[in-house]
Short mmCIF file of C-alpha atoms in Angstrom, two decimals:
data_model
loop_
_atom_site.label_atom_id
_atom_site.label_comp_id
_atom_site.label_asym_id
_atom_site.label_seq_id
_atom_site.Cartn_x
_atom_site.Cartn_y
_atom_site.Cartn_z
CA LEU W 1 0.00 0.00 0.00
CA ALA W 2 1.27 3.43 -0.88
CA LYS W 3 2.04 5.59 2.11
CA THR W 4 1.84 8.88 0.26
CA THR W 5 -0.85 10.98 -1.42
CA GLN W 6 -0.16 13.53 -4.14
CA PRO W 7 -2.23 15.44 -6.68
CA ILE W 8 -2.59 13.41 -9.86
CA SER W 9 -1.58 16.26 -12.15
CA MET W 10 -0.55 19.90 -12.24
CA ASP W 11 -0.15 22.44 -15.00
CA SER W 12 2.34 25.28 -15.04
CA TYR W 13 3.99 27.71 -17.43
CA GLU W 14 7.63 28.18 -18.17
CA GLY W 15 9.41 30.40 -15.70
CA GLN W 16 6.94 29.85 -12.89
CA GLU W 17 7.69 28.35 -9.50
CA VAL W 18 5.92 25.02 -8.96
CA ASN W 19 5.06 23.58 -5.57
CA ILE W 20 3.96 19.96 -5.30
CA THR W 21 2.65 18.82 -1.95
CA CYS W 22 2.68 15.26 -0.68
CA SER W 23 0.73 13.92 2.28
CA HIS W 24 2.29 11.19 4.44
CA ASN W 25 0.23 11.04 7.61
CA ASN W 26 1.72 7.78 8.84
CA ILE W 27 5.37 8.71 8.47
CA ALA W 28 7.58 6.87 10.95
CA THR W 29 10.22 8.44 13.15
CA ASN W 30 13.05 6.95 11.12
CA ASP W 31 11.56 7.78 7.72
CA TYR W 32 13.15 10.25 5.37
CA ILE W 33 11.24 11.96 2.57
CA THR W 34 12.64 11.59 -0.92
CA TRP W 35 11.43 13.02 -4.20
CA TYR W 36 12.09 11.52 -7.60
CA GLN W 37 11.49 12.67 -11.16
CA GLN W 38 10.59 10.22 -13.90
CA PHE W 39 10.53 10.76 -17.64
CA PRO W 40 8.81 8.23 -19.93
CA SER W 41 10.80 5.02 -20.38
CA GLN W 42 13.42 6.02 -17.82
CA GLY W 43 14.03 5.05 -14.23
CA PRO W 44 13.18 7.55 -11.48
CA ARG W 45 15.88 10.15 -10.93
CA PHE W 46 16.71 11.42 -7.43
CA ILE W 47 15.83 15.07 -6.86
CA ILE W 48 16.07 15.79 -3.15
CA GLN W 49 15.82 14.19 0.26
CA GLY W 50 15.09 15.57 3.70
CA TYR W 51 14.07 14.72 7.25
CA LYS W 52 12.73 17.98 8.64
CA THR W 53 12.54 21.74 8.04
CA LYS W 54 14.02 22.84 4.75
CA VAL W 55 16.51 21.35 2.35
CA THR W 56 17.79 23.05 -0.78
CA ASN W 57 20.02 21.88 -3.58
CA GLU W 58 20.83 23.13 -7.03
CA VAL W 59 17.57 22.00 -8.57
CA ALA W 60 14.88 22.14 -5.89
CA SER W 61 13.85 22.90 -2.34
CA LEU W 62 12.01 20.64 0.05
CA PHE W 63 9.86 22.05 2.82
CA ILE W 64 8.85 19.81 5.70
CA PRO W 65 6.64 21.12 8.55
CA ALA W 66 7.31 20.24 12.15
CA ASP W 67 4.77 17.40 12.27
CA ARG W 68 6.33 15.87 9.12
CA LYS W 69 2.93 14.69 7.90
CA SER W 70 3.39 16.44 4.60
CA SER W 71 6.13 17.86 2.45
CA THR W 72 6.34 20.28 -0.45
CA LEU W 73 8.71 20.05 -3.37
CA SER W 74 9.45 23.46 -4.84
CA LEU W 75 10.83 23.77 -8.36
CA PRO W 76 11.98 27.32 -9.18
CA ARG W 77 11.42 28.69 -12.67
CA VAL W 78 10.36 25.52 -14.41
CA SER W 79 11.10 24.89 -18.07
CA LEU W 80 9.50 22.61 -20.64
CA SER W 81 12.06 19.93 -19.80
CA ASP W 82 10.65 19.70 -16.29
CA THR W 83 7.52 18.06 -17.69
CA ALA W 84 7.60 14.69 -15.95
CA VAL W 85 6.03 12.62 -13.19
CA TYR W 86 7.19 13.47 -9.68
CA TYR W 87 7.04 10.91 -6.90
CA CYS W 88 7.23 11.48 -3.18
CA LEU W 89 8.46 8.48 -1.20
CA VAL W 90 8.96 7.92 2.50
CA GLY W 91 11.28 5.36 4.02
CA ASP W 92 14.48 5.05 5.97
CA GLY W 93 16.54 4.19 2.94
CA GLY W 94 17.89 1.20 4.75
CA PHE W 95 16.03 -2.03 4.37
CA ASN W 96 12.72 -0.26 4.08
CA LYS W 97 10.82 -0.91 0.90
CA PHE W 98 9.54 1.95 -1.20
CA TYR W 99 5.95 1.72 -2.33
CA PHE W 100 5.08 4.17 -5.04
CA GLY W 101 1.92 6.21 -5.05
CA SER W 102 0.38 7.66 -8.15
CA GLY W 103 2.88 10.48 -8.47
CA THR W 104 2.12 13.94 -9.85
CA LYS W 105 2.20 14.51 -13.59
CA LEU W 106 3.58 18.00 -14.07
CA ASN W 107 2.85 19.55 -17.44
CA VAL W 108 4.85 22.69 -18.20
CA LYS W 109 3.43 24.80 -20.98
CA PRO W 110 5.26 27.41 -23.07
CA GLY O 1 25.03 10.74 -7.13
CA ALA O 2 25.38 7.00 -6.98
CA VAL O 3 24.89 5.02 -10.15
CA VAL O 4 22.74 1.98 -10.70
CA SER O 5 22.95 0.39 -14.10
CA GLN O 6 20.64 -2.09 -15.80
CA HIS O 7 21.27 -4.34 -18.76
CA PRO O 8 19.85 -4.81 -21.28
CA SER O 9 17.88 -1.62 -21.75
CA ARG O 10 15.61 -3.34 -24.25
CA VAL O 11 15.05 -7.01 -24.99
CA ILE O 12 12.65 -8.93 -27.18
CA CYS O 13 12.12 -12.59 -26.57
CA LYS O 14 9.83 -15.32 -27.80
CA SER O 15 7.02 -16.74 -25.72
CA GLY O 16 8.17 -19.63 -23.59
CA THR O 17 11.78 -18.53 -23.34
CA SER O 18 13.53 -17.01 -20.36
CA VAL O 19 15.26 -13.67 -20.19
CA LYS O 20 17.66 -12.25 -17.63
CA ILE O 21 17.96 -8.62 -16.60
CA GLU O 22 20.98 -7.43 -14.63
CA CYS O 23 21.12 -4.64 -12.09
CA ARG O 24 24.48 -3.34 -10.93
CA SER O 25 25.47 -0.76 -8.36
CA LEU O 26 28.53 0.83 -9.92
CA ASP O 27 30.07 2.82 -7.12
CA PHE O 28 28.71 1.43 -3.88
CA GLN O 29 27.88 -1.88 -2.28
CA ALA O 30 24.21 -2.68 -2.16
CA THR O 31 23.09 -5.16 0.46
CA THR O 32 19.53 -4.72 -0.70
CA MET O 33 18.11 -4.18 -4.16
CA PHE O 34 14.52 -3.84 -5.22
CA TRP O 35 12.77 -4.85 -8.41
CA TYR O 36 9.78 -3.01 -9.83
CA ARG O 37 7.66 -3.31 -12.91
CA GLN O 38 5.81 -0.48 -14.56
CA PHE O 39 3.08 -0.55 -17.17
CA PRO O 40 2.60 2.42 -19.52
CA LYS O 41 1.28 5.52 -17.75
CA LYS O 42 1.11 3.66 -14.46
CA SER O 43 3.13 3.93 -11.30
CA LEU O 44 5.92 1.57 -10.30
CA MET O 45 4.85 -1.63 -8.62
CA LEU O 46 7.24 -3.29 -6.20
CA MET O 47 7.82 -6.93 -7.12
CA ALA O 48 10.46 -8.15 -4.72
CA THR O 49 13.31 -7.30 -2.41
CA SER O 50 16.63 -8.82 -3.34
CA ASN O 51 18.89 -9.57 -0.40
CA GLU O 52 22.57 -10.26 -0.90
CA GLY O 53 23.41 -13.82 0.02
CA SER O 54 19.87 -14.86 0.85
CA LYS O 55 16.54 -15.50 -0.77
CA ALA O 56 14.51 -12.70 -2.22
CA THR O 57 11.27 -11.71 -0.58
CA TYR O 58 8.35 -11.29 -2.93
CA GLU O 59 5.36 -9.00 -2.74
CA GLN O 60 1.92 -10.55 -2.55
CA GLY O 61 0.73 -11.71 -5.95
CA VAL O 62 4.18 -11.95 -7.52
CA GLU O 63 5.08 -15.46 -8.64
CA LYS O 64 8.49 -16.31 -7.25
CA ASP O 65 8.94 -19.25 -9.62
CA LYS O 66 8.30 -17.03 -12.60
CA PHE O 67 10.42 -14.08 -11.55
CA LEU O 68 13.66 -15.55 -10.28
CA ILE O 69 15.89 -13.14 -8.38
CA ASN O 70 19.51 -13.74 -7.53
CA HIS O 71 21.70 -11.38 -5.52
CA ALA O 72 25.03 -13.16 -5.57
CA SER O 73 27.24 -10.18 -4.78
CA LEU O 74 27.02 -6.75 -3.23
CA THR O 75 26.98 -5.10 -6.64
CA LEU O 76 24.80 -7.39 -8.76
CA SER O 77 21.23 -8.58 -8.69
CA THR O 78 19.54 -10.40 -11.56
CA LEU O 79 15.89 -10.85 -12.44
CA THR O 80 15.07 -13.79 -14.69
CA VAL O 81 11.64 -13.92 -16.25
CA THR O 82 11.03 -17.61 -16.89
CA SER O 83 8.73 -19.04 -19.54
CA ALA O 84 7.84 -15.55 -20.63
CA HIS O 85 4.41 -14.71 -21.98
CA PRO O 86 3.21 -11.57 -23.76
CA GLU O 87 1.55 -10.37 -20.56
CA ASP O 88 5.01 -10.22 -18.98
CA SER O 89 5.91 -7.44 -21.40
CA SER O 90 6.63 -4.43 -19.25
CA PHE O 91 9.23 -1.93 -18.07
CA TYR O 92 11.34 -3.44 -15.29
CA ILE O 93 13.29 -1.16 -12.96
CA CYS O 94 15.70 -1.96 -10.17
CA SER O 95 16.84 0.20 -7.30
CA ALA O 96 19.61 -0.06 -4.78
CA GLY O 97 20.78 1.50 -1.57
CA GLN O 98 23.63 1.07 0.82
CA GLY O 99 21.36 -0.18 3.55
CA SER O 100 21.90 2.50 6.15
CA SER O 101 19.24 4.78 7.54
CA GLY O 102 18.95 7.98 5.58
CA ASN O 103 20.86 6.68 2.61
CA THR O 104 19.29 7.50 -0.71
CA ILE O 105 17.86 4.79 -2.92
CA TYR O 106 18.93 5.10 -6.57
CA PHE O 107 17.15 3.64 -9.53
CA GLY O 108 18.44 2.01 -12.68
CA GLU O 109 17.57 3.21 -16.16
CA GLY O 110 14.99 0.48 -16.61
CA SER O 111 14.69 -2.44 -19.00
CA TRP O 112 11.94 -2.82 -21.57
CA LEU O 113 10.87 -6.42 -22.06
CA THR O 114 8.74 -7.33 -25.04
CA VAL O 115 7.55 -10.91 -25.34
CA VAL O 116 6.34 -11.90 -28.79
#
């Protein structure tokens, strides 16, 4: 059973900031939150991972509230090439299995 | 980031034959690897957990005798689809992690299997 809930799809325009929220009400103490991007016919690509508060890297930011029951992936100034499916996963990265939810299909328009 | 590689990226086989897909962790040792399958426009479905040096554990509904998994070393896991049928045609993806809490799981590029 998937442990996460995300919007099925989102539309955006080039140059806009996109925020995708994921709900994970049953997150465990040891669980980290990881976001992946998947293009058609490719394996998921790691975007960002965090445990609490805010994490930022060169491509995205991840905001995690204090209760950790949700998280928001923020993509600054999206381009057409950011059109993809984005998955939010929770797990401890150790021997914990990742079950995928539906993901969010982001469609960036010109 | 860490690299997980799959081979072959695409394979076509005849019904009734077996086909092997390899998953390698190129720059780290993976005590655990995971195998997924994905149908077009659908999410990834976990098939099994591959444990180095021991038997794989399969998700409910996945036939262990049909999808043979071997994890003989810390850098290689193989998935063999035995007696393949057209309904086994799918995109198969592996993932691997170092097995420590907080370590990121990385995914392979995926392997397209077409059974004709």
